[in-house]
Short mmCIF file of C-alpha atoms in Angstrom, two decimals:
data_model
loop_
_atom_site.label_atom_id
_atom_site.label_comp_id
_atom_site.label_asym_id
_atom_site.label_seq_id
_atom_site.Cartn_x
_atom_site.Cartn_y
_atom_site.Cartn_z
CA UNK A 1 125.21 77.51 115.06
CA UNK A 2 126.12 76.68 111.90
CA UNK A 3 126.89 78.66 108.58
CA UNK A 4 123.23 78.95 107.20
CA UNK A 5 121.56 79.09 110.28
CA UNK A 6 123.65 82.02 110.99
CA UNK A 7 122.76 83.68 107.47
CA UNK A 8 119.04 82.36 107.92
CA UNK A 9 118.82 84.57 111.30
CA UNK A 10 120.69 87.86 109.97
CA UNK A 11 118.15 86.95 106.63
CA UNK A 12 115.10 87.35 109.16
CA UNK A 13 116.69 89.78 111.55
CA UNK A 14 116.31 91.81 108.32
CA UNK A 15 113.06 90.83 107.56
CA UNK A 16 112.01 91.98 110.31
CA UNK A 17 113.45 95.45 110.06
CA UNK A 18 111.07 96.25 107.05
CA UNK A 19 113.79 95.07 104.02
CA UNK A 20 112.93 92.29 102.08
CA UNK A 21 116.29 91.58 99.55
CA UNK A 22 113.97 89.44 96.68
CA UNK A 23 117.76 88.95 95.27
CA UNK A 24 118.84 87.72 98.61
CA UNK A 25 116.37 84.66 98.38
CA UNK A 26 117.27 83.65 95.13
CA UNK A 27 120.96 83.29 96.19
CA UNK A 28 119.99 81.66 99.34
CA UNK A 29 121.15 77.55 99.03
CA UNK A 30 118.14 74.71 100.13
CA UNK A 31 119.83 74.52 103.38
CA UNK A 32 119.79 78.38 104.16
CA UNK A 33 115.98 78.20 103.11
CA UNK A 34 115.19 74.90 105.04
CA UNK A 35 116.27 76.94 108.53
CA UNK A 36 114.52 79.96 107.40
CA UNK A 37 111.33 77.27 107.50
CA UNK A 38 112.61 75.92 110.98
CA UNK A 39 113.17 79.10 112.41
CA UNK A 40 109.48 80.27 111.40
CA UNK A 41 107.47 77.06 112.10
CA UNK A 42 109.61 76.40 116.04
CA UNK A 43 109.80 79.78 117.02
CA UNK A 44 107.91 79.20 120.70
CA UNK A 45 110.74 76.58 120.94
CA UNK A 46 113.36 78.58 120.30
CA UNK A 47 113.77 76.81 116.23
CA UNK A 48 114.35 73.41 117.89
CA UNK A 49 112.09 71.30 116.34
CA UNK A 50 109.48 68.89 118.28
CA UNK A 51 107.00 65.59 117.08
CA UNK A 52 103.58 67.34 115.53
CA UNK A 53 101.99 64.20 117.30
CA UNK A 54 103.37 63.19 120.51
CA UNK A 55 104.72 67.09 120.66
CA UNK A 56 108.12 65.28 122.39
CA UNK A 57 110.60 68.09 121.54
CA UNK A 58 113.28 65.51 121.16
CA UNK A 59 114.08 64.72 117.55
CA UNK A 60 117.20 64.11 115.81
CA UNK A 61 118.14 65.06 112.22
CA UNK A 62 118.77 63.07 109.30
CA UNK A 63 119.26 63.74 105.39
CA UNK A 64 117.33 61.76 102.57
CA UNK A 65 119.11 61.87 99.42
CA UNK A 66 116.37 62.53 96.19
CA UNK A 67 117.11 60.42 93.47
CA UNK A 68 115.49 61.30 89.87
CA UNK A 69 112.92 58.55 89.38
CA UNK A 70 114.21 58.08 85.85
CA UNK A 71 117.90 58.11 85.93
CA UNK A 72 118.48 57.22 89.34
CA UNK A 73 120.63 59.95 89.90
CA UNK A 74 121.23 61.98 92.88
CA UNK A 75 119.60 65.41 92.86
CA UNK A 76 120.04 66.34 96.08
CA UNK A 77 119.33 65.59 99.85
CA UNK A 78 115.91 66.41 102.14
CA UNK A 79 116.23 67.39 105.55
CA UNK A 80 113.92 65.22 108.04
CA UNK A 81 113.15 64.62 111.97
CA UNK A 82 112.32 61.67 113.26
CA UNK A 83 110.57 62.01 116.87
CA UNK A 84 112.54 60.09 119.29
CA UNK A 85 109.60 59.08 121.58
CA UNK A 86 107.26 57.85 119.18
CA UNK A 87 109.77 57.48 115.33
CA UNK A 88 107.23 59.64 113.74
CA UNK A 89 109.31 61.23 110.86
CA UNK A 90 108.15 64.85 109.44
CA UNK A 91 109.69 67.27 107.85
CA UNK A 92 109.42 71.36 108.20
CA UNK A 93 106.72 71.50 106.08
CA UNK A 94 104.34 68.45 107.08
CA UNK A 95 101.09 69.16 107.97
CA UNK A 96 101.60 72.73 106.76
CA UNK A 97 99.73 74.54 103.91
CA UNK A 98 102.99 73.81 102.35
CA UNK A 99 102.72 70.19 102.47
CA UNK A 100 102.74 67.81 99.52
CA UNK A 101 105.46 70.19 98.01
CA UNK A 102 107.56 69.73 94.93
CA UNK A 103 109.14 72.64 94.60
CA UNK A 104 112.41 73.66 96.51
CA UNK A 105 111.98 75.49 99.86
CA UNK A 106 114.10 78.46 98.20
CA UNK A 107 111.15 78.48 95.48
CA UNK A 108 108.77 78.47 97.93
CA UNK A 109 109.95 81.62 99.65
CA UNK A 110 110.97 83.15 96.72
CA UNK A 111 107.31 82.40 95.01
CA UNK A 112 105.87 84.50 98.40
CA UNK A 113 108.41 87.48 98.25
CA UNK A 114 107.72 88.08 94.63
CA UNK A 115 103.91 87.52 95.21
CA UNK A 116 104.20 89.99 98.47
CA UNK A 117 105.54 92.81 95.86
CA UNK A 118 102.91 93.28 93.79
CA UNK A 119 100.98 95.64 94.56
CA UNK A 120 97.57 94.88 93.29
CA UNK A 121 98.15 91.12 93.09
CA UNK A 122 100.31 88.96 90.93
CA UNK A 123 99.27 86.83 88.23
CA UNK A 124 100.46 82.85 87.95
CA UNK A 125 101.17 83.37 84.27
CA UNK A 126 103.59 86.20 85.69
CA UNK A 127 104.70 84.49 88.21
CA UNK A 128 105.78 81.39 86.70
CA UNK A 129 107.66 83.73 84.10
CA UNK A 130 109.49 85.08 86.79
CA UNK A 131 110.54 81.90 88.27
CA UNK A 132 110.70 80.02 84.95
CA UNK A 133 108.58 77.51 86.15
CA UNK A 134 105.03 75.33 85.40
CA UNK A 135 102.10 77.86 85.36
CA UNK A 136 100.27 75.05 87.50
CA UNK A 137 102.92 75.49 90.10
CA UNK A 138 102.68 79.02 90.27
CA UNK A 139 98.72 78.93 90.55
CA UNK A 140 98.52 76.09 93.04
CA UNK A 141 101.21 78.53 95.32
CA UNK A 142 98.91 81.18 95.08
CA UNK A 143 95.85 79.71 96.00
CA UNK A 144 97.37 78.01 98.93
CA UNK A 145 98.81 82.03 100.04
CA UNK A 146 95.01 82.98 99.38
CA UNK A 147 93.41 80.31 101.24
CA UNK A 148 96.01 81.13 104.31
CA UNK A 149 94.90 84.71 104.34
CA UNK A 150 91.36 83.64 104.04
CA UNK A 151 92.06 81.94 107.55
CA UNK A 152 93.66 85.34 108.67
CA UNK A 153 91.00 87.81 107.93
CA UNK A 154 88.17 85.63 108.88
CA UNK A 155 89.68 84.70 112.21
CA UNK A 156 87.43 86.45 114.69
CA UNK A 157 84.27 88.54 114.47
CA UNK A 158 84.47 92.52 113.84
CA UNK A 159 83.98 95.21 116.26
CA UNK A 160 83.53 99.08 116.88
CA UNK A 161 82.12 100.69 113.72
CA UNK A 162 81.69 98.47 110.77
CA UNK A 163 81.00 99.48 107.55
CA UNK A 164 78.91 97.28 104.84
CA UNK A 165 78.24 97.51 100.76
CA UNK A 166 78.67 95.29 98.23
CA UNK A 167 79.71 95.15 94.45
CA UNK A 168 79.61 92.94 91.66
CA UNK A 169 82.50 90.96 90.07
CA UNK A 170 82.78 88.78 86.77
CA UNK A 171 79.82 88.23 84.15
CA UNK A 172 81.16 91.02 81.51
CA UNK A 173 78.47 91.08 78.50
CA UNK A 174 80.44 92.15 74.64
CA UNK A 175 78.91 94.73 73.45
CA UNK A 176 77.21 94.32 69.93
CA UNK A 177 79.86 95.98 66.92
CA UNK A 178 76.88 98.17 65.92
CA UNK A 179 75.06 100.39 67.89
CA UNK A 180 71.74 99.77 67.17
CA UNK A 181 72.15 96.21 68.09
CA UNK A 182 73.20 96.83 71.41
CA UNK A 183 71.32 96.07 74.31
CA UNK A 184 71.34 97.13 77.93
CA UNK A 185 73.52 95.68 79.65
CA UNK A 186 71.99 96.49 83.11
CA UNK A 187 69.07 94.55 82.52
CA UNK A 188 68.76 90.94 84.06
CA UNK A 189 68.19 89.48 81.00
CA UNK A 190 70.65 90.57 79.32
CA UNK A 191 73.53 89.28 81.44
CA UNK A 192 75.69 86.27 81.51
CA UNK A 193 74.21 84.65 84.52
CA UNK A 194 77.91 84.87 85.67
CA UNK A 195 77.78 87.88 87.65
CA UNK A 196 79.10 87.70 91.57
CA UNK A 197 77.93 89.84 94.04
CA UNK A 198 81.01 90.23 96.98
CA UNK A 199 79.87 92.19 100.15
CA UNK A 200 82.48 93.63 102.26
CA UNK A 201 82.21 94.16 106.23
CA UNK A 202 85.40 96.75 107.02
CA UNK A 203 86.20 98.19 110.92
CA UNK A 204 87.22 101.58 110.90
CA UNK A 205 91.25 101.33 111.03
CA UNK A 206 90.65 97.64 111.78
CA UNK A 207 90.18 94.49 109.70
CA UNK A 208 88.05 93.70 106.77
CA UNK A 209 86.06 90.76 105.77
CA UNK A 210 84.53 89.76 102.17
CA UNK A 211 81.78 87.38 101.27
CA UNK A 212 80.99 86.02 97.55
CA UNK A 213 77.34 86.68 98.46
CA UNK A 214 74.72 89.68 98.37
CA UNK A 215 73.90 92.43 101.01
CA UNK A 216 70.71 90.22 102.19
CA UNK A 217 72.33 87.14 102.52
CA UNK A 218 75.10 88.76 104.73
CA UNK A 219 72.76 90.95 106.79
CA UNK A 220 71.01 87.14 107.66
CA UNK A 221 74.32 86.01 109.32
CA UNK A 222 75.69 89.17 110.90
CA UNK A 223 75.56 87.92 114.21
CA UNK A 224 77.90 84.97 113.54
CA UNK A 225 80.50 87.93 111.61
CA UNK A 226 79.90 91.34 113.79
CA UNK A 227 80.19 91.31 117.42
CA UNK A 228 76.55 92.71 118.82
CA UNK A 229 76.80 96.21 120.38
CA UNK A 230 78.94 97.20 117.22
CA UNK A 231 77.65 100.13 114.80
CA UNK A 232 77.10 99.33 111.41
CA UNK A 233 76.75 101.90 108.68
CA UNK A 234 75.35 101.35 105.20
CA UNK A 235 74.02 102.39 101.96
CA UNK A 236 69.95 103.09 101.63
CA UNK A 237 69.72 99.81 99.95
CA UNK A 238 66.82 97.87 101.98
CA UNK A 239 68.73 94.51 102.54
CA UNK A 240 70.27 96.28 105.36
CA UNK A 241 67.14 97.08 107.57
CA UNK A 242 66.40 93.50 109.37
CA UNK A 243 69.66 95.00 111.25
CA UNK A 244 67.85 97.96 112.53
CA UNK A 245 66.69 95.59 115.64
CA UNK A 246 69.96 94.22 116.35
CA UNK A 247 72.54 97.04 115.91
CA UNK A 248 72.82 100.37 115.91
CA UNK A 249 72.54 101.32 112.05
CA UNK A 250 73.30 104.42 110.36
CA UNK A 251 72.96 105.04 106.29
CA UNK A 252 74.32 107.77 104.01
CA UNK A 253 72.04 107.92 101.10
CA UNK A 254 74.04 108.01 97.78
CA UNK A 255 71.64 107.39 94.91
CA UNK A 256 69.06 109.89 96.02
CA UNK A 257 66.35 108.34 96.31
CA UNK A 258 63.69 108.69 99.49
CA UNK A 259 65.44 112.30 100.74
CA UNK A 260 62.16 112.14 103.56
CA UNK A 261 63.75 108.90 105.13
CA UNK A 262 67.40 108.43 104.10
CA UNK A 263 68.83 112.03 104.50
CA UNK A 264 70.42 114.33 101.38
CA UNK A 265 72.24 112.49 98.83
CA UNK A 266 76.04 112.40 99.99
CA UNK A 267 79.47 110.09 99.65
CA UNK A 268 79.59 111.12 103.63
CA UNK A 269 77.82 113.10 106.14
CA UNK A 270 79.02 113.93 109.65
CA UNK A 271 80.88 111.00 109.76
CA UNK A 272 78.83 108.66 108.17
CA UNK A 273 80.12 107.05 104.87
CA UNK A 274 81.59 103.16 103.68
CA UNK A 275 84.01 105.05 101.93
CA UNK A 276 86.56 102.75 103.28
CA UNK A 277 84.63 99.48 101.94
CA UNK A 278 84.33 100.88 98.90
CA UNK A 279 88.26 101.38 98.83
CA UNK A 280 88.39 97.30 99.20
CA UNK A 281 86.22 97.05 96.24
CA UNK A 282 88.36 99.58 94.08
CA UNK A 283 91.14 97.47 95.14
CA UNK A 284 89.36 94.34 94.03
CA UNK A 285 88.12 95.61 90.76
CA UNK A 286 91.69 96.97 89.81
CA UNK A 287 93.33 93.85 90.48
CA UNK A 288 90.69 92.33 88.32
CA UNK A 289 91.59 94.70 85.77
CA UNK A 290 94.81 95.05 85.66
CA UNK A 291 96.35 92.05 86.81
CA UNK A 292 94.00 88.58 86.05
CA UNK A 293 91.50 90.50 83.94
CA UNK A 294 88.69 87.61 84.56
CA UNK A 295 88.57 85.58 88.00
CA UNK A 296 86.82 82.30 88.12
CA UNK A 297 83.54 82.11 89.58
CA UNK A 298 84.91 79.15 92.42
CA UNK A 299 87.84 80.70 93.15
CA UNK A 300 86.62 84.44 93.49
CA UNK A 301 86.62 84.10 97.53
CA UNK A 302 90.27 83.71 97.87
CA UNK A 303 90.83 86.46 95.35
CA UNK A 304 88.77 88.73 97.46
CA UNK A 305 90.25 87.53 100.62
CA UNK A 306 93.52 88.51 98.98
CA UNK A 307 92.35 91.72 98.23
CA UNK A 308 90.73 92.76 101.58
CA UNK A 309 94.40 91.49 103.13
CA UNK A 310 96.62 93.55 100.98
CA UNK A 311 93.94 96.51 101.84
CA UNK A 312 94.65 95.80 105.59
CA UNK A 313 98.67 95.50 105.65
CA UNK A 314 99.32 98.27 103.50
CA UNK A 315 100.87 100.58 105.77
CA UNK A 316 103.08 97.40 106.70
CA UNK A 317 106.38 97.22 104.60
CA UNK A 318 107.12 94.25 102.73
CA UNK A 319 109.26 92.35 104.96
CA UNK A 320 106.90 92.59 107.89
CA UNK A 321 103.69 91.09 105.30
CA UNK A 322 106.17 88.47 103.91
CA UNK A 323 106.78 87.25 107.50
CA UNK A 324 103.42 87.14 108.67
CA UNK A 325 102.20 85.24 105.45
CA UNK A 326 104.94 82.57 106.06
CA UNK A 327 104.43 81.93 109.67
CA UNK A 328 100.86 81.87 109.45
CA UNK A 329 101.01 79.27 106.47
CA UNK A 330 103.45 76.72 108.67
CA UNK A 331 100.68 77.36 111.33
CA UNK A 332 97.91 76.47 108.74
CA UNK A 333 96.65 73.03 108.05
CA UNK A 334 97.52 71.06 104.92
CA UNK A 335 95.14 72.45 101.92
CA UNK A 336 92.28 70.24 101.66
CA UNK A 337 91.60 72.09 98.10
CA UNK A 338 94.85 71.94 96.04
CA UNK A 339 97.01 68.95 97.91
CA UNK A 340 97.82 66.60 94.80
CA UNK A 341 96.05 69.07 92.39
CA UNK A 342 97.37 67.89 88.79
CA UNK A 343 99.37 65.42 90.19
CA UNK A 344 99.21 62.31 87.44
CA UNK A 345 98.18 59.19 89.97
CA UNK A 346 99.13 55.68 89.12
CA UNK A 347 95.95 53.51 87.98
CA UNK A 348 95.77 50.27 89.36
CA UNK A 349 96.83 47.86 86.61
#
């Protein structure tokens, strides 16, 4: 074993007993990072490396040197396998949600260890501050983490009790400077057109699921998201009864309204609440808030996915969420979304 492996493996080794050292990473050299990769991406194998498409496990190393395109100057070297069965050569991050990468593999764990800490969310403005690096770069990162954890949470269907509601994100209205020109803002027609509605499925001290899309849509697909035999509990709101032949439903009645059907107004009744659905909202609207204080409309499903995953692993210490994020993204397929994003291409001359 040589020098950085042996530092990559006490780095992990202490990753996995709940300490993440962010100032660890940043002093870590390419090559220490590189077997961090290898360690994380081969670990059935033991961190010996094998072909991604003959899956011949034997491969032999070489180094690339990286030469600045303008200068011609040596930067620095890129470690590569090439598959001794078929001479396909791949690196530790081909075919990965990290593939097409420009930044260092240092960067790259670095970028996920700072984005890990915060704890409702980190913004790419702040991130690329931290790093002193492109904005882009920083976004393009984070939306490749999102869409990851968007894999993670929608991986199977839920079970056991499940509970449902839905808020809106996005379309804020100015209000009018004076008062008697103001109009209400709850009204249809006086909103921006721009309001999301996200709908949140949570298990009781299990996983949670979000969906840019309202309470009836969701209700339509539950079969294909809830595993039948499951109890679902929701609000009074009538989107939810088509359910009432599938699953057993229960409601807690929180406006009010209809006392004779939907019980006494309450947050929870013997049992019956989505208190804890409503805590992936809060979580949601504060990192809206506080953090990116307006989400775009086409990326708001990652967002939520982000939020709904940070709801799920809180109880898990960093070092635990930063090495589940980074196994499950060299497990991941390349990003169809944000491979070559802002990349200049060469026209045809």
């Amino acid at each position: 074993m040589t020098a950085s492996e042996d530092k990559s493996q006490h780095f992990l080794i202490s990753a996995r007993a709940r300490t993440l050292d962010v100032k660890r990473i940043a002093r870590m050299s390419e090559e220490e990072a590189v077997d961090v990769f290898i360690a994380l991406r081969y670990s059935d194998t033991g961190g010996e490396p094998f072909c991604s498409k003959c899956r011949c496990q034997v491969t032999y190393k070489i180094n690339r040197t990286i030469k600045n395109r303008k200068t011609g100057e040596i930067t620095g070297t890129s470690r590569k396998y090439t598959c001794a069965d078929c001479g396909h050569q791949f690196s530790p991050t081909a075919g990965t949600i990290f593939h097409s990468r420009k930044l260092e593999h240092r960067d790259i764990l670095l970028g996920v260890a700072l984005w890990i800490n915060g704890a409702k969310g980190m913004a790419a403005l702040e991130l690329c501050r931290q790093m002193n690096m492109n904005v882009k770069s920083a976004f393009v990162v984070e939306q490749k983490l999102r869409e990851v954890i968007g894999s993670i949470q929608h991986a199977r269907k839920l079970s056991g009790i499940v509970e449902g509601d839905a808020t809106y994100v996005g379309g804020y209205v100015k209000p009018a400077n004076f008062k008697k020109n103001r109009a209400d803002r709850r009204r249809l027609a006086n909103q921006s057109g721009r309001r999301q509605a996200v709908t949140v499925l949570r298990e009781r001290n299990g996983r949670t699921r979000a969906f840019v899309q309202s309470e009836k849509d969701t209700a339509t697909k539950m079969l294909d998201l809830v595993e039948l035999g499951s109890e679902i509990i929701t609000d009074e709101n009538k989107a939810w009864d088509s359910l009432d032949a599938i699953f057993d439903r229960k409601r807690i009645n929180h406006d009010g309204r209809d006392v004779a059907n939907y019980g006494e107004a309450a947050y929870s009744k013997e049992g019956v609440s989505t208190n804890q659905a409503e805590s992936a909202h809060a979580r949601l609207k504060r990192s809206q808030m506080g953090v990116h204080h307006r989400i775009s409309g086409k990326y708001l499903q990652g967002y939520a996915d982000e939020m709904t995953w940070r709801e799920d692993v809180r109880r898990l210490s960093n070092g635990e969420q930063f090495l589940q994020l980074v196994t499950a993204g060299l497990h991941h397929p390349r990003s169809k979304r944000m491979v070559g994003k802002w990349q200049r291409k060469k026209r045809a001359a």
